[in-house]
PDB file of C-alpha atoms in Angstrom:
ATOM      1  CA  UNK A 270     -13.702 -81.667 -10.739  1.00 50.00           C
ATOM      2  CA  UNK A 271     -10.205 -80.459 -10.974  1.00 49.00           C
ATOM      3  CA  UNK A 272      -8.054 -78.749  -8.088  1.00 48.00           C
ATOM      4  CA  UNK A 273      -7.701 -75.368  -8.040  1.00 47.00           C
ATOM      5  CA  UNK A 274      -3.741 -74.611  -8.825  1.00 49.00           C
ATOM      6  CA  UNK A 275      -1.944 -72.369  -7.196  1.00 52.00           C
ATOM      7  CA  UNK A 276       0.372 -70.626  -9.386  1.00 55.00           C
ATOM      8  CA  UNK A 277       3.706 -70.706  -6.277  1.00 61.00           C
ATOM      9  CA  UNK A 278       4.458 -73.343  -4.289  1.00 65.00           C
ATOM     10  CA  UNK A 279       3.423 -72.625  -0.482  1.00 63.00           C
ATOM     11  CA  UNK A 280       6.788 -72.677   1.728  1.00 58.00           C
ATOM     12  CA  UNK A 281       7.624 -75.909   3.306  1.00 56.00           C
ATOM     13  CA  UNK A 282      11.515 -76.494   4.772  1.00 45.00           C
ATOM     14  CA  UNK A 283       9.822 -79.492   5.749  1.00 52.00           C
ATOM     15  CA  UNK A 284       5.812 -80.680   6.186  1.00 52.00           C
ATOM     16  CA  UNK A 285       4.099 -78.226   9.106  1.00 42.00           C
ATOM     17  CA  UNK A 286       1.805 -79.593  10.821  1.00 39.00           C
ATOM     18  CA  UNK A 287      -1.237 -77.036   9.671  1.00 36.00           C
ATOM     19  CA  UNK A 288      -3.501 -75.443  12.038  1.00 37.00           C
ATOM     20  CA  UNK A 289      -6.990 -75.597  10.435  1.00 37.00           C
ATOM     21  CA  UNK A 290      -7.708 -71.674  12.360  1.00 37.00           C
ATOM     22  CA  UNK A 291      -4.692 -70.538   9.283  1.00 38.00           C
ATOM     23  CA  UNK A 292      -5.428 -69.286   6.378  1.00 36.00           C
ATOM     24  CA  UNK A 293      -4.298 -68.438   2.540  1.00 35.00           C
ATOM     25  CA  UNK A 294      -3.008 -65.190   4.046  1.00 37.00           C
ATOM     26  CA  UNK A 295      -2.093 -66.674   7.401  1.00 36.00           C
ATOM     27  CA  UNK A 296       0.139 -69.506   6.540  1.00 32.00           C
ATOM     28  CA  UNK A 297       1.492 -71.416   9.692  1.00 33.00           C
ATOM     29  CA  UNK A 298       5.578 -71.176   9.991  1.00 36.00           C
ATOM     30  CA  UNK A 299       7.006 -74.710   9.638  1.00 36.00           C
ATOM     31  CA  UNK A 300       7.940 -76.206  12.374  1.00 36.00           C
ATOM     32  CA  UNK A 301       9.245 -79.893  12.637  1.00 34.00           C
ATOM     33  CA  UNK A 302      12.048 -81.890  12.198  1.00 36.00           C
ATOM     34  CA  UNK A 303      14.142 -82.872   9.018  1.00 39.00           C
ATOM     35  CA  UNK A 304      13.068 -86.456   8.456  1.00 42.00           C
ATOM     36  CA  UNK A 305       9.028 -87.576   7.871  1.00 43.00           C
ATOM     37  CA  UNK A 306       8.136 -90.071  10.172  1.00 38.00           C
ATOM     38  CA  UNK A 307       7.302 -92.977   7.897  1.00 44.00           C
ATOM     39  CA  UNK A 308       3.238 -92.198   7.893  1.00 44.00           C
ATOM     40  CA  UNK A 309       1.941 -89.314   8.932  1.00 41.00           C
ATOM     41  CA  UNK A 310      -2.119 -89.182   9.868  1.00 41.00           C
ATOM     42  CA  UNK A 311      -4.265 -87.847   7.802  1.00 39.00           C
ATOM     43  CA  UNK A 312      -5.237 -84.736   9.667  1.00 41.00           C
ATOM     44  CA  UNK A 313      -9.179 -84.877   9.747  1.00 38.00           C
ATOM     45  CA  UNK A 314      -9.997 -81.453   8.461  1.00 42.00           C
ATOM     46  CA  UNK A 315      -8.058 -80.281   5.271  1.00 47.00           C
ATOM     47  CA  UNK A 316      -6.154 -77.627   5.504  1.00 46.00           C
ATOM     48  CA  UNK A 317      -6.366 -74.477   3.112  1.00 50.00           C
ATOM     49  CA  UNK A 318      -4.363 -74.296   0.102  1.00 52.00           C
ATOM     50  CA  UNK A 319      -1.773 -71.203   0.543  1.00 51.00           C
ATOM     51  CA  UNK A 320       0.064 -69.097  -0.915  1.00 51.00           C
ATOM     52  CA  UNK A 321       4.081 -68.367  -0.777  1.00 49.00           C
ATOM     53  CA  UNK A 322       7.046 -66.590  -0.056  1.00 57.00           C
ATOM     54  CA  UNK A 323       8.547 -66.957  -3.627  1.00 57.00           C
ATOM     55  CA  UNK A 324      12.277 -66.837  -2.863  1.00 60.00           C
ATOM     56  CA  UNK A 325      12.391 -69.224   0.425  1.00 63.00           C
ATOM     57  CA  UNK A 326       9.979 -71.359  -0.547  1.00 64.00           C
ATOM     58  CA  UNK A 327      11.597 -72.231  -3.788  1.00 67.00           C
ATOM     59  CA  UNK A 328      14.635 -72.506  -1.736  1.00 73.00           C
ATOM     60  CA  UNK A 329      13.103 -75.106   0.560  1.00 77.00           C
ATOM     61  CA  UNK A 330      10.822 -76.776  -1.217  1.00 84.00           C
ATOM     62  CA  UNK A 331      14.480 -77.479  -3.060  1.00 88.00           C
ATOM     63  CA  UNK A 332      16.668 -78.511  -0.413  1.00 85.00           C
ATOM     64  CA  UNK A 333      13.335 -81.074  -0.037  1.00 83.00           C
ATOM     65  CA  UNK A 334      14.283 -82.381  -3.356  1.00 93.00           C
ATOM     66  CA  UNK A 335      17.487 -82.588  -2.417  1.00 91.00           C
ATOM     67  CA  UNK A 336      17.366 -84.420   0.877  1.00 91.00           C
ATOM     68  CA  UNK A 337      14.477 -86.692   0.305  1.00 91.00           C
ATOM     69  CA  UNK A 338      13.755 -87.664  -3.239  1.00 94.00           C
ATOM     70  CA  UNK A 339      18.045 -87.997  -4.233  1.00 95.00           C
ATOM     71  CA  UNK A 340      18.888 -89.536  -0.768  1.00 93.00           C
ATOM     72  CA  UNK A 341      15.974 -91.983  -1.419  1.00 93.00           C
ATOM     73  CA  UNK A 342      18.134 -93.450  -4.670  1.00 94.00           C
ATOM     74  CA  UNK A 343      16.347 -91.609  -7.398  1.00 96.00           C
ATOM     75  CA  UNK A 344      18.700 -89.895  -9.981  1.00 94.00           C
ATOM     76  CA  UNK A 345      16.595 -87.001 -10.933  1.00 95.00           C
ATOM     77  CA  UNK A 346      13.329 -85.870  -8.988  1.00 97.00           C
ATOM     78  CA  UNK A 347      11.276 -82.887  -9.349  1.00 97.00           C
ATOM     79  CA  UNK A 348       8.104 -81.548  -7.451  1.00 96.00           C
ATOM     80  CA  UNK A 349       5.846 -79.501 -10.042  1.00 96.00           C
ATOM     81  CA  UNK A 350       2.184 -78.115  -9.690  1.00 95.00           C
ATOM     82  CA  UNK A 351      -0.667 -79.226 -12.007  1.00 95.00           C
ATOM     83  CA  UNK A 352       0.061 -76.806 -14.435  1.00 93.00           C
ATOM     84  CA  UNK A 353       4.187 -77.123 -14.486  1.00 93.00           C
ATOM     85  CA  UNK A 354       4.627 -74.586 -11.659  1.00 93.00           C
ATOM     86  CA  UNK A 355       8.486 -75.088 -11.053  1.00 92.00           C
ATOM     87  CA  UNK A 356       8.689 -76.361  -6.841  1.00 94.00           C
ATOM     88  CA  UNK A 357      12.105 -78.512  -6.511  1.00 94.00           C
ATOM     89  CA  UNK A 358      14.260 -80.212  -8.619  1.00 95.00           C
ATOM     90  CA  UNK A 359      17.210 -81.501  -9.487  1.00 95.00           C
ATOM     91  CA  UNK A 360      19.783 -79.279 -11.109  1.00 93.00           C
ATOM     92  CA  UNK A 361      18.866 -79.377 -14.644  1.00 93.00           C
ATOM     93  CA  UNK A 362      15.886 -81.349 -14.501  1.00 95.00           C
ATOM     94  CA  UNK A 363      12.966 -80.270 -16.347  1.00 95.00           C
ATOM     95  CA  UNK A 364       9.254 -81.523 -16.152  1.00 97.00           C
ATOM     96  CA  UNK A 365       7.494 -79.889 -19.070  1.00 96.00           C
ATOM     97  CA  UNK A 366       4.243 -78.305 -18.359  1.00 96.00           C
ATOM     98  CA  UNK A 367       2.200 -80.230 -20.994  1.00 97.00           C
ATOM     99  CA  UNK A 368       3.563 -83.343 -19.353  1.00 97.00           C
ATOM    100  CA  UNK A 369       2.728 -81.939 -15.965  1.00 97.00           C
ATOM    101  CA  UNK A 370      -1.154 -82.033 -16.907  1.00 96.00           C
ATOM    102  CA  UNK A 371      -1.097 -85.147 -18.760  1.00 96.00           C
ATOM    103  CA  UNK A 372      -0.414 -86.639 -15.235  1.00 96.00           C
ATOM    104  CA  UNK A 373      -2.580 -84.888 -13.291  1.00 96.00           C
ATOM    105  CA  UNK A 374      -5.394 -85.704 -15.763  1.00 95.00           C
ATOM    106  CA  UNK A 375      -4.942 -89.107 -15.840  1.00 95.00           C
ATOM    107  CA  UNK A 376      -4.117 -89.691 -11.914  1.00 95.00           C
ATOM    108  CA  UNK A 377      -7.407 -87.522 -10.729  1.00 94.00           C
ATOM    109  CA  UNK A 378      -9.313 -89.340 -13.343  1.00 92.00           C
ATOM    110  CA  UNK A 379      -7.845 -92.877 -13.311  1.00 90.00           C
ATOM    111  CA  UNK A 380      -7.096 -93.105 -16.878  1.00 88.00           C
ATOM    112  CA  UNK A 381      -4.177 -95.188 -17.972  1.00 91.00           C
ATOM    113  CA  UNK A 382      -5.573 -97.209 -21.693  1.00 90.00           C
ATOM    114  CA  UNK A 383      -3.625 -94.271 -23.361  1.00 88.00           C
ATOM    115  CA  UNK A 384       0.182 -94.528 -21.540  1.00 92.00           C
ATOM    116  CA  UNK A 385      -0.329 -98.217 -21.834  1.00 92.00           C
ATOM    117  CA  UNK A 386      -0.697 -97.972 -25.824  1.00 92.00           C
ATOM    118  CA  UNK A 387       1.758 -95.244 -26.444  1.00 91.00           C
ATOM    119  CA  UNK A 388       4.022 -94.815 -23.148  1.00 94.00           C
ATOM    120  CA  UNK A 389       4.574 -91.222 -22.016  1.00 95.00           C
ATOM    121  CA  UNK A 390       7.636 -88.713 -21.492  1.00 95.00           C
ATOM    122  CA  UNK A 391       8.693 -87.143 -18.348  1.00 96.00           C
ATOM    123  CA  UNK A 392      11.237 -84.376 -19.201  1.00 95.00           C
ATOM    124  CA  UNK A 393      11.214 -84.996 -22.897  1.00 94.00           C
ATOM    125  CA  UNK A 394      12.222 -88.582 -22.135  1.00 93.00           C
ATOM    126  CA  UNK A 395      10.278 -91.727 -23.319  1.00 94.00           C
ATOM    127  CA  UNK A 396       9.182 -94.228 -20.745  1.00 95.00           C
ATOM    128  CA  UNK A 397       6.282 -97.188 -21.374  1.00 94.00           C
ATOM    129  CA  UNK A 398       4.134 -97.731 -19.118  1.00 95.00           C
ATOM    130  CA  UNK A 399       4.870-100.341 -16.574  1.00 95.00           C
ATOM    131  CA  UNK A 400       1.429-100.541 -13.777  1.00 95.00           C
ATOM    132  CA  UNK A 401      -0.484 -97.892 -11.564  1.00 94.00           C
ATOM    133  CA  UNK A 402      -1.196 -97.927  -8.169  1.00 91.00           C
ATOM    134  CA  UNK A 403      -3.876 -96.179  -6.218  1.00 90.00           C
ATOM    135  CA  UNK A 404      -3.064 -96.562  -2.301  1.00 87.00           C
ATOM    136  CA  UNK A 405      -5.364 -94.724  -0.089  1.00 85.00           C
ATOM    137  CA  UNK A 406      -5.337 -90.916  -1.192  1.00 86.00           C
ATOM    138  CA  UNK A 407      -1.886 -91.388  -3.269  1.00 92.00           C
ATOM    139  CA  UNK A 408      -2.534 -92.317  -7.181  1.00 93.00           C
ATOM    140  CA  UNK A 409       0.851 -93.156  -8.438  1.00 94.00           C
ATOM    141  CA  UNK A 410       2.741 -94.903 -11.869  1.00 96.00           C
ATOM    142  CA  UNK A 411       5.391 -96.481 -12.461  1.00 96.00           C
ATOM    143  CA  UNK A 412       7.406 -96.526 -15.949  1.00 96.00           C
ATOM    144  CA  UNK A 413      11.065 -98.196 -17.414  1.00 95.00           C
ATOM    145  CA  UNK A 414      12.873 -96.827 -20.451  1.00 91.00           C
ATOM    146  CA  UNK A 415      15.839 -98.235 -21.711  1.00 72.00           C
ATOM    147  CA  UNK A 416      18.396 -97.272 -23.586  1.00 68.00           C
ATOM    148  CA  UNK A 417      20.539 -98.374 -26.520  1.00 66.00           C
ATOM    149  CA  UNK A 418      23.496 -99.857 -24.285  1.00 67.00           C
ATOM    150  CA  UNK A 419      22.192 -98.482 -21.168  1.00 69.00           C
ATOM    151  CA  UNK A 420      20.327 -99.892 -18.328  1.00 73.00           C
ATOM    152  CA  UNK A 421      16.643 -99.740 -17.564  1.00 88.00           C
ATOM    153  CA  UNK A 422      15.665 -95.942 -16.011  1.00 92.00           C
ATOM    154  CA  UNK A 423      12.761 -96.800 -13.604  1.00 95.00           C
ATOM    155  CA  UNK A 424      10.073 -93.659 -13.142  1.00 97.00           C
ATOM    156  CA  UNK A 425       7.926 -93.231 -10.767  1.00 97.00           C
ATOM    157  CA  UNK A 426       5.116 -89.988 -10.187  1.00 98.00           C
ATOM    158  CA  UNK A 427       2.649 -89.598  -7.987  1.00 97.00           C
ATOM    159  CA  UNK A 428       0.279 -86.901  -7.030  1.00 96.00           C
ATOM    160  CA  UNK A 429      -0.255 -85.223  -4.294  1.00 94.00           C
ATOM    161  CA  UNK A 430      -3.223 -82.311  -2.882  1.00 94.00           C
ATOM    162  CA  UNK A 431      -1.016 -79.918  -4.740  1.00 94.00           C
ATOM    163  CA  UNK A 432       1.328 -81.029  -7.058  1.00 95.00           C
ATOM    164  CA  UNK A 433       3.172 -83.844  -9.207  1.00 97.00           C
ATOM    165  CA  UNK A 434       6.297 -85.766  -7.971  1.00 97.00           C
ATOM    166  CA  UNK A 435       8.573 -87.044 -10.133  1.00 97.00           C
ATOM    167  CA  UNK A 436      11.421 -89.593  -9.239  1.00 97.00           C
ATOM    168  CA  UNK A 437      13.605 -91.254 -12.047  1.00 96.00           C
ATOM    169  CA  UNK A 438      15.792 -94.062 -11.017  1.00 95.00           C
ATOM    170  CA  UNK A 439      19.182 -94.860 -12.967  1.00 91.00           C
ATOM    171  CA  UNK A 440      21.120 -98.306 -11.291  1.00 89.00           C
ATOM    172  CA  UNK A 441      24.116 -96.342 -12.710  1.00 84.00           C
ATOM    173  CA  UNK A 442      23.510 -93.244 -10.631  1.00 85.00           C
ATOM    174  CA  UNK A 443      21.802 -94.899  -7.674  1.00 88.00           C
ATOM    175  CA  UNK A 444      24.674 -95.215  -5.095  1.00 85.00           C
ATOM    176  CA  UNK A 445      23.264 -99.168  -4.747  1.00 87.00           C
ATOM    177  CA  UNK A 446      19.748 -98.238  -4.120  1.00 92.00           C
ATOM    178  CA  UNK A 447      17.401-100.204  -5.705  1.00 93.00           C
ATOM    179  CA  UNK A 448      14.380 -98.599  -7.160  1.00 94.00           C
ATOM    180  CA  UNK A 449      11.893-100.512  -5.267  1.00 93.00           C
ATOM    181  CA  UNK A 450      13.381 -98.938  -2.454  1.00 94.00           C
ATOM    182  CA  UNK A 451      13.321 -95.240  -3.756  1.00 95.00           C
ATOM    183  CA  UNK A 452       9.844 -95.937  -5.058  1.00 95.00           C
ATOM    184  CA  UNK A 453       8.584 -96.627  -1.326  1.00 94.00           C
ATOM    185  CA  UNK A 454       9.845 -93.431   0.194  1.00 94.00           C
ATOM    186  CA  UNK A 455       8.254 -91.604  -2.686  1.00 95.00           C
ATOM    187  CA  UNK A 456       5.494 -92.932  -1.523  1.00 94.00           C
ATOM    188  CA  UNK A 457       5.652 -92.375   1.842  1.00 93.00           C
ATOM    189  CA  UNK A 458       6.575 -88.707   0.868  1.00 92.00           C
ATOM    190  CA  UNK A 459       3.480 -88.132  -1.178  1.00 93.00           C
ATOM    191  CA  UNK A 460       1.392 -89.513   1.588  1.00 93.00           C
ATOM    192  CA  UNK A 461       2.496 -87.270   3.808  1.00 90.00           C
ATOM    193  CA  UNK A 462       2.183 -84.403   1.995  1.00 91.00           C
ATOM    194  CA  UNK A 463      -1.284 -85.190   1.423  1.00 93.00           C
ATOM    195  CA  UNK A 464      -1.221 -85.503   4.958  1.00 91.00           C
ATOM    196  CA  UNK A 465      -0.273 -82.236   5.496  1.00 89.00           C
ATOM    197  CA  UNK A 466      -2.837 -80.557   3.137  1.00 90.00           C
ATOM    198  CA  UNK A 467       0.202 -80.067  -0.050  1.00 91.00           C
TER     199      UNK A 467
END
């Protein structure tokens, strides 16, 4: 069955560690530092889906964008819910909502003979379909579009408890980072915010 979608994005300056006694109306205040460790456990109880502060947690779920997805080598990144809810993203980087469910539908239900005929679009852009992973709790694909005179863009998205993250990698753009490298900490990233209950 599908999630249930929250319509906001829950606030998150960085991943709390959740106290399973919180609620939707009682979120826990985030408290931790500004880097993930490079796993985090999976807590053993789920914690509840919440509900936001619009303003501040658009503002941090941002900065998160900002400071872990771009830092990691990608060139654009965004952090959307199931059904396009806007989280984080790059500044003028636009996951459409149609493309938004196409992922989620095919990473809940495992699904790839379609994008490996006819390739997909993140953003309005077109990428083929490169492989698909499926590591633990984290379902994740990678894609390469090319060009006419420009170098191969590398995309990877994964989901998440909550939401779709989207990392595009462009050598040009990269600051040296190869996107093998930016593809791990996505990774790691998703995983912890599965982790954490997001």
């Amino acid at each position: 069955p599908h999630a249930t979608v929250d319509p906001h994005p829950p606030p998150a300056r960085h991943l709390p560690t959740l106290s399973p006694s919180r609620g939707p109306d009682n979120p826990p205040r985030p408290a931790f530092s500004s880097h993930l460790p490079a796993r985090a456990p999976f807590a053993p109880h789920r914690a509840k889906r919440r509900t936001m502060s619009a303003k501040n947690a658009l503002e941090t779920w941002q900065k998160f964008v900002e400071d872990t997805l771009l830092k990691a080598g990608f060139s654009y990144a965004a952090i959307v819910g199931f059904a396009g809810s806007h989280w984080g993203a790059s500044k003028g980087y636009k996951v459409r909502e149609n493309e938004a469910k196409f992922f989620h539908e095919v990473l809940v239900n495992h699904k790839f003979g379609e994008m490996k005929k006819s390739g997909f679009t993140v953003a309005g852009k077109q990428f083929v379909f490169v492989d698909a992973e499926i590591e633990g709790e984290v379902a994740y694909i990678i894609g390469r579009a090319k060009g006419v005179g420009n170098p191969t863009q590398g995309v990877c998205i994964a989901k998440t408890e909550q939401t779709i993250v989207v990392g595009v990698h462009d050598p040009i753009y990269a600051g040296g980072k190869a996107f093998n490298h930016a593809v791990l900490e996505l990774y790691k990233m998703a995983e912890n915010m599965v982790g954490q209950g997001f």
